[in-house]
Tab-separated table of C-alpha atoms in Angstrom:
chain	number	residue	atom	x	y	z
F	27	UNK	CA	4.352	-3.724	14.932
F	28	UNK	CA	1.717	-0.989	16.293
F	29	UNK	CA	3.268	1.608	15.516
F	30	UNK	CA	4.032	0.576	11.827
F	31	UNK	CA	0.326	-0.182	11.344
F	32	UNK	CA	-0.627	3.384	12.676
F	33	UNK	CA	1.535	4.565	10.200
F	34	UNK	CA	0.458	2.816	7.668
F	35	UNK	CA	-3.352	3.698	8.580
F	36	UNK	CA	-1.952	7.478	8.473
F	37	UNK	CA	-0.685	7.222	5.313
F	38	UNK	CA	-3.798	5.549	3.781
F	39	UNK	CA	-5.922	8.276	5.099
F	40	UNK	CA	-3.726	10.763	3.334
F	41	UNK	CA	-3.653	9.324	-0.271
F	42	UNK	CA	-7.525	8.380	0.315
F	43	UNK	CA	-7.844	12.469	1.191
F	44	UNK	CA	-5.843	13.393	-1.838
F	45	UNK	CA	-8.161	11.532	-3.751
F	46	UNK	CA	-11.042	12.953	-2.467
F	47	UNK	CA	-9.834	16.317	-3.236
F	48	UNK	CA	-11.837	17.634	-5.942
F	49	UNK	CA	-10.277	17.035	-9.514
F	50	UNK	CA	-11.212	21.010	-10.542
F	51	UNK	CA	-8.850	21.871	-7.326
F	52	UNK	CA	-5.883	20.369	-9.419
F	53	UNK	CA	-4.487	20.998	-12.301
F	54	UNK	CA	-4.603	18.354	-14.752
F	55	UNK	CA	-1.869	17.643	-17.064
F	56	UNK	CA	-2.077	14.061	-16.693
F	57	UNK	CA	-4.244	12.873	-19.400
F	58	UNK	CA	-7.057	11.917	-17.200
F	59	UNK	CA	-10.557	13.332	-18.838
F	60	UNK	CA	-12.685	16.022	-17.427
F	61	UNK	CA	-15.495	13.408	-17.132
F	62	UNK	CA	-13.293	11.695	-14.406
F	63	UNK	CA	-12.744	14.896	-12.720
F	64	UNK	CA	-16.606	15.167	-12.368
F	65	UNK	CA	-17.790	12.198	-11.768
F	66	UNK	CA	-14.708	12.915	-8.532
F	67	UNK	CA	-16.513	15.495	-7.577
F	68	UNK	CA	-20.088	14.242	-7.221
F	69	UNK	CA	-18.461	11.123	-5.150
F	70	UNK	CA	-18.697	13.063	-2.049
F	71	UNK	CA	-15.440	10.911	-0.956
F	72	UNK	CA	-17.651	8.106	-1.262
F	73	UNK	CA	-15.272	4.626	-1.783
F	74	UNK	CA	-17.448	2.861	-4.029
F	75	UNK	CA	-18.278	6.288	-5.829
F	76	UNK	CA	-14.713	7.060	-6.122
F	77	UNK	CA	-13.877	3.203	-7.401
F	78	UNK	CA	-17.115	3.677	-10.042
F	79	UNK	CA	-15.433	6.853	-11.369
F	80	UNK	CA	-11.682	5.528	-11.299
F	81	UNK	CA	-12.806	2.136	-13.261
F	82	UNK	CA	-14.576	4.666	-15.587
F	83	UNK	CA	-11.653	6.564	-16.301
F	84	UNK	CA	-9.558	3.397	-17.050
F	85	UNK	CA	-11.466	1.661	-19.026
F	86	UNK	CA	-11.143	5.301	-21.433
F	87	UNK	CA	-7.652	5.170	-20.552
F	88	UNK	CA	-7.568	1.701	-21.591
F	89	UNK	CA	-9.130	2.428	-25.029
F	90	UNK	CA	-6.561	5.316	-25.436
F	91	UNK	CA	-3.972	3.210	-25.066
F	92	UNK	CA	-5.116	0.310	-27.015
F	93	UNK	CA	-5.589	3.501	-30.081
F	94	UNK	CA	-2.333	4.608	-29.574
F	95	UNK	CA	-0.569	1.399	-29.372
F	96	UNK	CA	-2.094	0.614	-32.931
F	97	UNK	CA	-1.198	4.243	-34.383
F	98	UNK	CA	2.342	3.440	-33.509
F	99	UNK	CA	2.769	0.226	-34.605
F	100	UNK	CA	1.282	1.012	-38.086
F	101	UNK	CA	4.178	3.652	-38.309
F	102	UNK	CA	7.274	1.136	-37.082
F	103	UNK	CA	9.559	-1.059	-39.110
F	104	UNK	CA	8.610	-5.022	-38.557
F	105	UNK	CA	12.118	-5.276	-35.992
F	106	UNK	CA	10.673	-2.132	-33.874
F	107	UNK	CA	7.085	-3.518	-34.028
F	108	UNK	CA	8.394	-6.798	-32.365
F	109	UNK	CA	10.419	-4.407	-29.763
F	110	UNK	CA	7.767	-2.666	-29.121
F	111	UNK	CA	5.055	-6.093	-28.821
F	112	UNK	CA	8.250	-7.262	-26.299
F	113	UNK	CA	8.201	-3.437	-24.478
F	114	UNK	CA	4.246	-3.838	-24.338
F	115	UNK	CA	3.861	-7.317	-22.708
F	116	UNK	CA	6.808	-6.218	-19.955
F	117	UNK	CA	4.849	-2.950	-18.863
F	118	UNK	CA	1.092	-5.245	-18.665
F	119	UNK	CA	3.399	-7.862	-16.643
F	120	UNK	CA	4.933	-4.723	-14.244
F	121	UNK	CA	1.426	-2.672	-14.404
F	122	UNK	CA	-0.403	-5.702	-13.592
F	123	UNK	CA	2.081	-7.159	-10.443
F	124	UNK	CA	2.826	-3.219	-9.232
F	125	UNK	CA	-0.990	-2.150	-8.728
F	126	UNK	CA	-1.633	-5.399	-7.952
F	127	UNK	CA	0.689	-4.920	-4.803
F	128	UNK	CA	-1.747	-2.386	-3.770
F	129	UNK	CA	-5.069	-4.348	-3.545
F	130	UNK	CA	-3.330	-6.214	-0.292
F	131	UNK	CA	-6.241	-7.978	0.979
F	132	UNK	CA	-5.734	-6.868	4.782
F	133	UNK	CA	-5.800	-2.676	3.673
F	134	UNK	CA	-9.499	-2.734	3.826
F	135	UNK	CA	-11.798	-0.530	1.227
F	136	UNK	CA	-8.646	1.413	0.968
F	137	UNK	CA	-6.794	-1.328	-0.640
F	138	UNK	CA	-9.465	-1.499	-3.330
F	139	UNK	CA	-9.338	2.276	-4.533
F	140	UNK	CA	-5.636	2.465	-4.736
F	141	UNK	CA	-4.929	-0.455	-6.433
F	142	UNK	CA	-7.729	0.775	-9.392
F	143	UNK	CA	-6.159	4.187	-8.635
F	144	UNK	CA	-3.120	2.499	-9.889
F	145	UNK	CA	-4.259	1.085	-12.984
F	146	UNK	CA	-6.139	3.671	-13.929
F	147	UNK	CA	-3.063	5.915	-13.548
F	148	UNK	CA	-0.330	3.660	-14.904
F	149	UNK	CA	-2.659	3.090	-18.462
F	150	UNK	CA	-2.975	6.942	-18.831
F	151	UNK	CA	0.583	7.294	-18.177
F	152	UNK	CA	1.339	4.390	-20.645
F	153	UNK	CA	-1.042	5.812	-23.303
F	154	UNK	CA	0.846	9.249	-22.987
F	155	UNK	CA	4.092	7.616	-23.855
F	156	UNK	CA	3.095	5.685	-26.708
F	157	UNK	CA	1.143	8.874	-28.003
F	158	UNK	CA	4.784	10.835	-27.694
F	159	UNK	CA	6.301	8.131	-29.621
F	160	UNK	CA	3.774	8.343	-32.711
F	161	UNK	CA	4.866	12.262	-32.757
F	162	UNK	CA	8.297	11.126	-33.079
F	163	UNK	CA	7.261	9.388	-36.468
């Protein structure tokens, strides 16, 4: 049982690093803004820096995908709107119970930054699809 939590701890300290790494260092093709890579790399590393500037960058994901779900459903048919409504309220159920997996309550400040990590990442990916579908139409 050690051993797995050394791991564990190992593993945290990686993503946690990766995080920390500053956003200009990567390229981004993931949607995320350049204010987000910034306010990254004034955290210093810094947990509750790092949280600030993820919860930041969701909340603009979130209104990106809130704009984009409404573009596309102003361009479906009524029976694709309602698959679509359906599609919607599965991925907030999965994004919602996944990242929620994350904030595990023993996994210390870690625990906090990648579960926000997670929803911050799952919403921009979210927004991206339903942005590719509106090109479709």
């Amino acid at each position: 049982m050690r051993q797995w939590k050394m791991v564990a701890l190992a593993g945290g300290f990686a993503v946690l690093a990766a995080l920390a790494v500053p956003a200009g260092a990567v390229a981004q093709d993931d949607g995320l803004t350049e204010k987000y890579g910034a306010c990254m790399d004034a955290s210093g590393g810094v947990t509750i820096n790092m949280k600030e500037c993820i919860w930041a960058e969701h909340e603009r994901q979130d209104a990106r995908l809130n704009a984009a779900y409404k573009h596309v459903m102003g361009l479906l048919s009524d029976d694709r709107k309602a698959a679509l409504r359906t599609a919607q309220r599965a991925w907030i159920a999965y994004r919602d119970a996944n990242c929620g997996f994350f904030a595990d309550p023993m996994g210390g400040t870690l625990a906090g930054v990648l579960a926000s990590d997670c929803m911050m990442s799952e919403t921009a990916e979210r927004a991206r699809e339903l942005e590719d579908i509106a090109s479709m139409y």
